[in-house]
Amino acid sequence: MFKRKSKSPLYQYIKTLLGYRAKNIEIYEQAFIHHSVVCSSKGNNNERLEYLGDAILGAIVADFLYRKYPHRTEGFLTEMRSKLVSRDHLNRLSRKIGLDQFLIVQKGFSSLPSSIYGNTFEAFIGAIFLDKGFEKTKQAVIQQIFEVYVNLENIEKEDNNFKGKILHYVQKHHLKVNYNVVKEINIPYQKKEYLVYLFIDDKFVAEGQDFSIKLAEQNAAMVACEKLHLN
């Protein structure tokens, strides 16, 4: 059994990405099972690992930033931590390191929420923690992921307040902006999602979808910023 698992693409991926051999490959496999596949009440999808990984990642990032920036204020550290663990950044980081290639969703699942990749990243961190413990997880996150795939200077300069950018744009040009919830989406074995349309002067500009209205609006604003070249 172990020999068969050791030849799996996921096992080889973990070895390449993190530089170690997985002891319990099954826990990593579970990290990629979206709850659309298995009912959350059975507990064998990635939701519990996502919960665990969220807490572990938060502690790792807080400790990392505290040591990385010994002379920066609490406000700076809080803002940087928020950027590093934001859903948008974790979504991008998850795809950058290739986690999306192992994601398992319900067959025929047509609409993937943008948060699914960041959630998978957190579940992956939870799996590392259960397999290797906190110190090994911390080392893997910092040395094998952050130092290789994250540019802290760019993160520091990054402005993720997309709704603020849109507001500044419409005020500058004497326009008005509206965010309308046009649909509540109920998918089996999944939390309710909201589809939001963004209008500027009653003209449709962009749409966003996520598990909360606030996040859906932010996603719509992010797409609008790209269309309007508000970088």
PDB file of C-alpha atoms in Angstrom:
ATOM      1  CA  MET A   1       0.000   0.000   0.000  1.00  0.00           C
ATOM      2  CA  PHE A   2       2.712   2.493   0.986  1.00  0.00           C
ATOM      3  CA  LYS A   3       4.732   1.636  -2.105  1.00  0.00           C
ATOM      4  CA  ARG A   4       1.699   2.250  -4.325  1.00  0.00           C
ATOM      5  CA  LYS A   5       0.976   5.563  -2.634  1.00  0.00           C
ATOM      6  CA  SER A   6       4.607   6.623  -2.892  1.00  0.00           C
ATOM      7  CA  LYS A   7       4.305   6.480  -6.664  1.00  0.00           C
ATOM      8  CA  SER A   8       1.226   8.706  -6.787  1.00  0.00           C
ATOM      9  CA  PRO A   9       1.491  12.132  -8.447  1.00  0.00           C
ATOM     10  CA  LEU A  10       0.448  13.808  -5.179  1.00  0.00           C
ATOM     11  CA  TYR A  11       3.184  12.036  -3.215  1.00  0.00           C
ATOM     12  CA  GLN A  12       5.798  13.123  -5.763  1.00  0.00           C
ATOM     13  CA  TYR A  13       4.396  16.652  -5.812  1.00  0.00           C
ATOM     14  CA  ILE A  14       4.716  16.979  -2.025  1.00  0.00           C
ATOM     15  CA  LYS A  15       8.260  15.639  -2.149  1.00  0.00           C
ATOM     16  CA  THR A  16       9.214  18.154  -4.848  1.00  0.00           C
ATOM     17  CA  LEU A  17       7.432  21.152  -3.345  1.00  0.00           C
ATOM     18  CA  LEU A  18       8.228  20.655   0.324  1.00  0.00           C
ATOM     19  CA  GLY A  19      11.374  18.543   0.192  1.00  0.00           C
ATOM     20  CA  TYR A  20      10.166  15.670   2.342  1.00  0.00           C
ATOM     21  CA  ARG A  21       8.293  12.382   2.082  1.00  0.00           C
ATOM     22  CA  ALA A  22       4.726  12.333   3.312  1.00  0.00           C
ATOM     23  CA  LYS A  23       4.125   9.851   6.117  1.00  0.00           C
ATOM     24  CA  ASN A  24       0.341   9.844   5.811  1.00  0.00           C
ATOM     25  CA  ILE A  25      -0.550  10.536   2.187  1.00  0.00           C
ATOM     26  CA  GLU A  26      -4.249   9.913   2.892  1.00  0.00           C
ATOM     27  CA  ILE A  27      -4.516  13.085   4.981  1.00  0.00           C
ATOM     28  CA  TYR A  28      -3.108  15.092   2.073  1.00  0.00           C
ATOM     29  CA  GLU A  29      -5.576  13.453  -0.308  1.00  0.00           C
ATOM     30  CA  GLN A  30      -8.405  14.504   1.982  1.00  0.00           C
ATOM     31  CA  ALA A  31      -7.196  18.123   1.812  1.00  0.00           C
ATOM     32  CA  PHE A  32      -8.236  18.238  -1.846  1.00  0.00           C
ATOM     33  CA  ILE A  33     -11.750  16.797  -1.487  1.00  0.00           C
ATOM     34  CA  HIS A  34     -14.224  19.657  -1.809  1.00  0.00           C
ATOM     35  CA  HIS A  35     -17.386  19.324   0.256  1.00  0.00           C
ATOM     36  CA  SER A  36     -19.455  19.168  -2.938  1.00  0.00           C
ATOM     37  CA  VAL A  37     -18.156  15.593  -3.260  1.00  0.00           C
ATOM     38  CA  VAL A  38     -18.820  14.343   0.263  1.00  0.00           C
ATOM     39  CA  CYS A  39     -21.425  15.632   2.693  1.00  0.00           C
ATOM     40  CA  SER A  40     -19.738  17.650   5.437  1.00  0.00           C
ATOM     41  CA  SER A  41     -21.588  15.723   8.161  1.00  0.00           C
ATOM     42  CA  LYS A  42     -19.470  12.680   7.301  1.00  0.00           C
ATOM     43  CA  GLY A  43     -16.322  14.665   8.025  1.00  0.00           C
ATOM     44  CA  ASN A  44     -14.184  13.185   5.247  1.00  0.00           C
ATOM     45  CA  ASN A  45     -13.917  16.205   2.987  1.00  0.00           C
ATOM     46  CA  ASN A  46     -11.449  19.066   3.466  1.00  0.00           C
ATOM     47  CA  GLU A  47     -13.551  21.395   5.652  1.00  0.00           C
ATOM     48  CA  ARG A  48     -12.088  20.274   9.008  1.00  0.00           C
ATOM     49  CA  LEU A  49      -8.570  20.481   7.599  1.00  0.00           C
ATOM     50  CA  GLU A  50      -9.367  23.960   6.286  1.00  0.00           C
ATOM     51  CA  TYR A  51     -10.440  25.024   9.792  1.00  0.00           C
ATOM     52  CA  LEU A  52      -7.222  23.651  11.279  1.00  0.00           C
ATOM     53  CA  GLY A  53      -4.983  25.050   8.554  1.00  0.00           C
ATOM     54  CA  ASP A  54      -6.478  28.514   8.927  1.00  0.00           C
ATOM     55  CA  ALA A  55      -5.423  28.630  12.589  1.00  0.00           C
ATOM     56  CA  ILE A  56      -1.973  27.136  11.967  1.00  0.00           C
ATOM     57  CA  LEU A  57      -1.255  29.450   9.035  1.00  0.00           C
ATOM     58  CA  GLY A  58      -2.303  32.487  11.068  1.00  0.00           C
ATOM     59  CA  ALA A  59       0.135  31.585  13.840  1.00  0.00           C
ATOM     60  CA  ILE A  60       2.972  30.900  11.385  1.00  0.00           C
ATOM     61  CA  VAL A  61       2.470  34.186   9.528  1.00  0.00           C
ATOM     62  CA  ALA A  62       2.243  36.201  12.760  1.00  0.00           C
ATOM     63  CA  ASP A  63       5.475  34.679  14.080  1.00  0.00           C
ATOM     64  CA  PHE A  64       7.213  35.056  10.710  1.00  0.00           C
ATOM     65  CA  LEU A  65       6.354  38.752  10.402  1.00  0.00           C
ATOM     66  CA  TYR A  66       7.259  39.484  14.025  1.00  0.00           C
ATOM     67  CA  ARG A  67      10.764  38.123  13.447  1.00  0.00           C
ATOM     68  CA  LYS A  68      11.126  39.473   9.897  1.00  0.00           C
ATOM     69  CA  TYR A  69      10.307  43.067  10.859  1.00  0.00           C
ATOM     70  CA  PRO A  70      11.673  43.633  14.407  1.00  0.00           C
ATOM     71  CA  HIS A  71      11.318  47.409  14.246  1.00  0.00           C
ATOM     72  CA  ARG A  72       7.932  47.782  12.538  1.00  0.00           C
ATOM     73  CA  THR A  73       4.768  48.769  14.364  1.00  0.00           C
ATOM     74  CA  GLU A  74       1.875  46.538  15.357  1.00  0.00           C
ATOM     75  CA  GLY A  75      -0.257  48.264  12.725  1.00  0.00           C
ATOM     76  CA  PHE A  76       2.176  47.384   9.944  1.00  0.00           C
ATOM     77  CA  LEU A  77       2.417  43.749  11.116  1.00  0.00           C
ATOM     78  CA  THR A  78      -1.374  43.444  11.276  1.00  0.00           C
ATOM     79  CA  GLU A  79      -1.804  44.852   7.783  1.00  0.00           C
ATOM     80  CA  MET A  80       0.874  42.583   6.326  1.00  0.00           C
ATOM     81  CA  ARG A  81      -0.622  39.538   8.025  1.00  0.00           C
ATOM     82  CA  SER A  82      -4.035  40.463   6.634  1.00  0.00           C
ATOM     83  CA  LYS A  83      -2.614  40.700   3.112  1.00  0.00           C
ATOM     84  CA  LEU A  84      -0.700  37.417   3.339  1.00  0.00           C
ATOM     85  CA  VAL A  85      -3.669  35.385   4.601  1.00  0.00           C
ATOM     86  CA  SER A  86      -6.318  37.203   2.557  1.00  0.00           C
ATOM     87  CA  ARG A  87      -8.512  34.971   0.423  1.00  0.00           C
ATOM     88  CA  ASP A  88      -7.357  36.723  -2.745  1.00  0.00           C
ATOM     89  CA  HIS A  89      -3.671  36.138  -1.963  1.00  0.00           C
ATOM     90  CA  LEU A  90      -4.193  32.527  -0.882  1.00  0.00           C
ATOM     91  CA  ASN A  91      -6.238  31.870  -4.035  1.00  0.00           C
ATOM     92  CA  ARG A  92      -3.361  33.127  -6.183  1.00  0.00           C
ATOM     93  CA  LEU A  93      -0.706  31.361  -4.122  1.00  0.00           C
ATOM     94  CA  SER A  94      -2.605  28.079  -4.232  1.00  0.00           C
ATOM     95  CA  ARG A  95      -2.692  28.130  -8.024  1.00  0.00           C
ATOM     96  CA  LYS A  96       0.904  29.350  -8.244  1.00  0.00           C
ATOM     97  CA  ILE A  97       2.221  26.316  -6.362  1.00  0.00           C
ATOM     98  CA  GLY A  98      -0.062  23.954  -8.289  1.00  0.00           C
ATOM     99  CA  LEU A  99      -2.578  22.824  -5.672  1.00  0.00           C
ATOM    100  CA  ASP A 100      -5.448  23.316  -8.118  1.00  0.00           C
ATOM    101  CA  GLN A 101      -4.314  20.314 -10.194  1.00  0.00           C
ATOM    102  CA  PHE A 102      -5.306  17.931  -7.371  1.00  0.00           C
ATOM    103  CA  LEU A 103      -8.624  19.498  -6.412  1.00  0.00           C
ATOM    104  CA  ILE A 104     -11.577  17.104  -6.467  1.00  0.00           C
ATOM    105  CA  VAL A 105     -15.064  18.554  -6.913  1.00  0.00           C
ATOM    106  CA  GLN A 106     -18.453  17.057  -7.631  1.00  0.00           C
ATOM    107  CA  LYS A 107     -18.815  15.808 -11.198  1.00  0.00           C
ATOM    108  CA  GLY A 108     -20.678  18.356 -13.270  1.00  0.00           C
ATOM    109  CA  PHE A 109     -19.898  21.133 -10.792  1.00  0.00           C
ATOM    110  CA  SER A 110     -20.132  24.064 -13.185  1.00  0.00           C
ATOM    111  CA  SER A 111     -19.394  27.108 -11.014  1.00  0.00           C
ATOM    112  CA  LEU A 112     -16.382  27.124  -8.704  1.00  0.00           C
ATOM    113  CA  PRO A 113     -16.328  29.895  -6.073  1.00  0.00           C
ATOM    114  CA  SER A 114     -13.169  31.986  -6.188  1.00  0.00           C
ATOM    115  CA  SER A 115     -12.449  31.076  -2.562  1.00  0.00           C
ATOM    116  CA  ILE A 116     -12.071  27.368  -3.297  1.00  0.00           C
ATOM    117  CA  TYR A 117      -8.337  27.607  -4.016  1.00  0.00           C
ATOM    118  CA  GLY A 118      -7.498  29.529  -0.854  1.00  0.00           C
ATOM    119  CA  ASN A 119      -9.614  27.102   1.173  1.00  0.00           C
ATOM    120  CA  THR A 120      -7.669  24.222  -0.347  1.00  0.00           C
ATOM    121  CA  PHE A 121      -4.399  25.933   0.557  1.00  0.00           C
ATOM    122  CA  GLU A 122      -5.507  26.136   4.201  1.00  0.00           C
ATOM    123  CA  ALA A 123      -6.590  22.489   4.150  1.00  0.00           C
ATOM    124  CA  PHE A 124      -3.179  21.566   2.721  1.00  0.00           C
ATOM    125  CA  ILE A 125      -1.486  23.402   5.613  1.00  0.00           C
ATOM    126  CA  GLY A 126      -3.722  21.496   8.021  1.00  0.00           C
ATOM    127  CA  ALA A 127      -2.601  18.226   6.435  1.00  0.00           C
ATOM    128  CA  ILE A 128       1.078  19.167   6.745  1.00  0.00           C
ATOM    129  CA  PHE A 129       0.532  19.976  10.426  1.00  0.00           C
ATOM    130  CA  LEU A 130      -1.135  16.627  11.164  1.00  0.00           C
ATOM    131  CA  ASP A 131       1.569  14.760   9.258  1.00  0.00           C
ATOM    132  CA  LYS A 132       4.657  16.653  10.461  1.00  0.00           C
ATOM    133  CA  GLY A 133       3.810  18.868  13.451  1.00  0.00           C
ATOM    134  CA  PHE A 134       4.027  22.624  13.908  1.00  0.00           C
ATOM    135  CA  GLU A 135       7.773  23.228  13.487  1.00  0.00           C
ATOM    136  CA  LYS A 136       7.998  21.246  10.247  1.00  0.00           C
ATOM    137  CA  THR A 137       4.892  22.992   8.942  1.00  0.00           C
ATOM    138  CA  LYS A 138       6.351  26.380   9.827  1.00  0.00           C
ATOM    139  CA  GLN A 139       9.591  25.497   8.048  1.00  0.00           C
ATOM    140  CA  ALA A 140       7.738  24.272   4.955  1.00  0.00           C
ATOM    141  CA  VAL A 141       5.500  27.341   4.724  1.00  0.00           C
ATOM    142  CA  ILE A 142       8.313  29.849   5.194  1.00  0.00           C
ATOM    143  CA  GLN A 143      11.225  28.209   3.387  1.00  0.00           C
ATOM    144  CA  GLN A 144       9.526  26.189   0.653  1.00  0.00           C
ATOM    145  CA  ILE A 145       6.526  28.406  -0.114  1.00  0.00           C
ATOM    146  CA  PHE A 146       6.874  32.008   1.100  1.00  0.00           C
ATOM    147  CA  GLU A 147      10.568  32.449   0.323  1.00  0.00           C
ATOM    148  CA  VAL A 148      10.128  30.911  -3.127  1.00  0.00           C
ATOM    149  CA  TYR A 149       6.708  32.103  -4.264  1.00  0.00           C
ATOM    150  CA  VAL A 150       5.890  35.272  -2.284  1.00  0.00           C
ATOM    151  CA  ASN A 151       7.406  38.696  -2.955  1.00  0.00           C
ATOM    152  CA  LEU A 152       7.038  40.567   0.336  1.00  0.00           C
ATOM    153  CA  GLU A 153       7.979  43.915  -1.195  1.00  0.00           C
ATOM    154  CA  ASN A 154       5.139  43.615  -3.680  1.00  0.00           C
ATOM    155  CA  ILE A 155       2.759  42.467  -0.947  1.00  0.00           C
ATOM    156  CA  GLU A 156       3.704  45.496   1.156  1.00  0.00           C
ATOM    157  CA  LYS A 157       2.906  47.854  -1.729  1.00  0.00           C
ATOM    158  CA  GLU A 158      -0.253  46.025  -2.725  1.00  0.00           C
ATOM    159  CA  ASP A 159      -3.567  47.786  -2.239  1.00  0.00           C
ATOM    160  CA  ASN A 160      -6.405  45.272  -1.981  1.00  0.00           C
ATOM    161  CA  ASN A 161      -9.121  47.794  -1.231  1.00  0.00           C
ATOM    162  CA  PHE A 162     -10.837  47.340  -4.590  1.00  0.00           C
ATOM    163  CA  LYS A 163     -14.132  48.840  -3.420  1.00  0.00           C
ATOM    164  CA  GLY A 164     -12.207  51.888  -2.250  1.00  0.00           C
ATOM    165  CA  LYS A 165     -10.579  52.250  -5.666  1.00  0.00           C
ATOM    166  CA  ILE A 166     -13.967  52.077  -7.375  1.00  0.00           C
ATOM    167  CA  LEU A 167     -15.395  54.640  -4.971  1.00  0.00           C
ATOM    168  CA  HIS A 168     -12.493  57.007  -5.644  1.00  0.00           C
ATOM    169  CA  TYR A 169     -12.963  56.537  -9.400  1.00  0.00           C
ATOM    170  CA  VAL A 170     -16.692  57.314  -9.410  1.00  0.00           C
ATOM    171  CA  GLN A 171     -16.281  60.313  -7.119  1.00  0.00           C
ATOM    172  CA  LYS A 172     -13.523  61.704  -9.313  1.00  0.00           C
ATOM    173  CA  HIS A 173     -15.694  61.394 -12.431  1.00  0.00           C
ATOM    174  CA  HIS A 174     -18.974  62.392 -10.728  1.00  0.00           C
ATOM    175  CA  LEU A 175     -20.567  59.001 -11.260  1.00  0.00           C
ATOM    176  CA  LYS A 176     -22.465  56.644  -8.988  1.00  0.00           C
ATOM    177  CA  VAL A 177     -21.818  52.999  -8.134  1.00  0.00           C
ATOM    178  CA  ASN A 178     -24.262  50.300  -7.057  1.00  0.00           C
ATOM    179  CA  TYR A 179     -23.751  46.712  -5.914  1.00  0.00           C
ATOM    180  CA  ASN A 180     -26.845  44.557  -6.437  1.00  0.00           C
ATOM    181  CA  VAL A 181     -27.344  41.028  -5.163  1.00  0.00           C
ATOM    182  CA  VAL A 182     -28.976  39.424  -8.185  1.00  0.00           C
ATOM    183  CA  LYS A 183     -29.011  35.795  -7.083  1.00  0.00           C
ATOM    184  CA  GLU A 184     -28.607  33.543  -4.068  1.00  0.00           C
ATOM    185  CA  ILE A 185     -27.140  30.246  -5.209  1.00  0.00           C
ATOM    186  CA  ASN A 186     -27.958  27.051  -3.315  1.00  0.00           C
ATOM    187  CA  ILE A 187     -25.778  24.113  -4.323  1.00  0.00           C
ATOM    188  CA  PRO A 188     -26.076  20.686  -2.629  1.00  0.00           C
ATOM    189  CA  TYR A 189     -23.475  20.118   0.107  1.00  0.00           C
ATOM    190  CA  GLN A 190     -22.225  23.674  -0.174  1.00  0.00           C
ATOM    191  CA  LYS A 191     -22.792  26.940   1.648  1.00  0.00           C
ATOM    192  CA  LYS A 192     -25.079  29.467  -0.003  1.00  0.00           C
ATOM    193  CA  GLU A 193     -23.310  31.788  -2.433  1.00  0.00           C
ATOM    194  CA  TYR A 194     -24.219  35.278  -3.564  1.00  0.00           C
ATOM    195  CA  LEU A 195     -23.925  36.668  -7.070  1.00  0.00           C
ATOM    196  CA  VAL A 196     -23.422  40.443  -7.127  1.00  0.00           C
ATOM    197  CA  TYR A 197     -23.504  42.793 -10.104  1.00  0.00           C
ATOM    198  CA  LEU A 198     -21.584  46.074 -10.018  1.00  0.00           C
ATOM    199  CA  PHE A 199     -23.124  48.998 -11.889  1.00  0.00           C
ATOM    200  CA  ILE A 200     -21.579  52.393 -12.609  1.00  0.00           C
ATOM    201  CA  ASP A 201     -24.154  54.969 -13.642  1.00  0.00           C
ATOM    202  CA  ASP A 202     -26.655  52.123 -14.095  1.00  0.00           C
ATOM    203  CA  LYS A 203     -24.369  50.360 -16.575  1.00  0.00           C
ATOM    204  CA  PHE A 204     -23.235  46.815 -15.810  1.00  0.00           C
ATOM    205  CA  VAL A 205     -19.471  46.637 -15.315  1.00  0.00           C
ATOM    206  CA  ALA A 206     -18.618  43.414 -13.478  1.00  0.00           C
ATOM    207  CA  GLU A 207     -19.907  40.557 -11.368  1.00  0.00           C
ATOM    208  CA  GLY A 208     -18.594  38.776  -8.304  1.00  0.00           C
ATOM    209  CA  GLN A 209     -19.549  35.609  -6.477  1.00  0.00           C
ATOM    210  CA  ASP A 210     -18.664  34.293  -3.035  1.00  0.00           C
ATOM    211  CA  PHE A 211     -20.011  32.938   0.264  1.00  0.00           C
ATOM    212  CA  SER A 212     -20.841  36.385   1.668  1.00  0.00           C
ATOM    213  CA  ILE A 213     -22.272  39.527   0.093  1.00  0.00           C
ATOM    214  CA  LYS A 214     -19.241  41.518   1.253  1.00  0.00           C
ATOM    215  CA  LEU A 215     -16.777  39.138  -0.429  1.00  0.00           C
ATOM    216  CA  ALA A 216     -18.906  38.961  -3.580  1.00  0.00           C
ATOM    217  CA  GLU A 217     -18.898  42.761  -3.785  1.00  0.00           C
ATOM    218  CA  GLN A 218     -15.132  42.807  -3.293  1.00  0.00           C
ATOM    219  CA  ASN A 219     -14.682  40.260  -6.081  1.00  0.00           C
ATOM    220  CA  ALA A 220     -16.890  42.319  -8.402  1.00  0.00           C
ATOM    221  CA  ALA A 221     -14.886  45.439  -7.546  1.00  0.00           C
ATOM    222  CA  MET A 222     -11.627  43.585  -8.258  1.00  0.00           C
ATOM    223  CA  VAL A 223     -12.857  42.619 -11.749  1.00  0.00           C
ATOM    224  CA  ALA A 224     -14.072  46.186 -12.330  1.00  0.00           C
ATOM    225  CA  CYS A 225     -10.665  47.575 -11.347  1.00  0.00           C
ATOM    226  CA  GLU A 226      -9.041  45.322 -13.929  1.00  0.00           C
ATOM    227  CA  LYS A 227     -11.472  46.441 -16.639  1.00  0.00           C
ATOM    228  CA  LEU A 228     -11.001  50.112 -15.763  1.00  0.00           C
ATOM    229  CA  HIS A 229      -7.207  49.716 -15.369  1.00  0.00           C
ATOM    230  CA  LEU A 230      -7.292  51.036 -11.793  1.00  0.00           C
ATOM    231  CA  ASN A 231      -3.960  49.607 -10.642  1.00  0.00           C
TER     232      ASN A 231
END
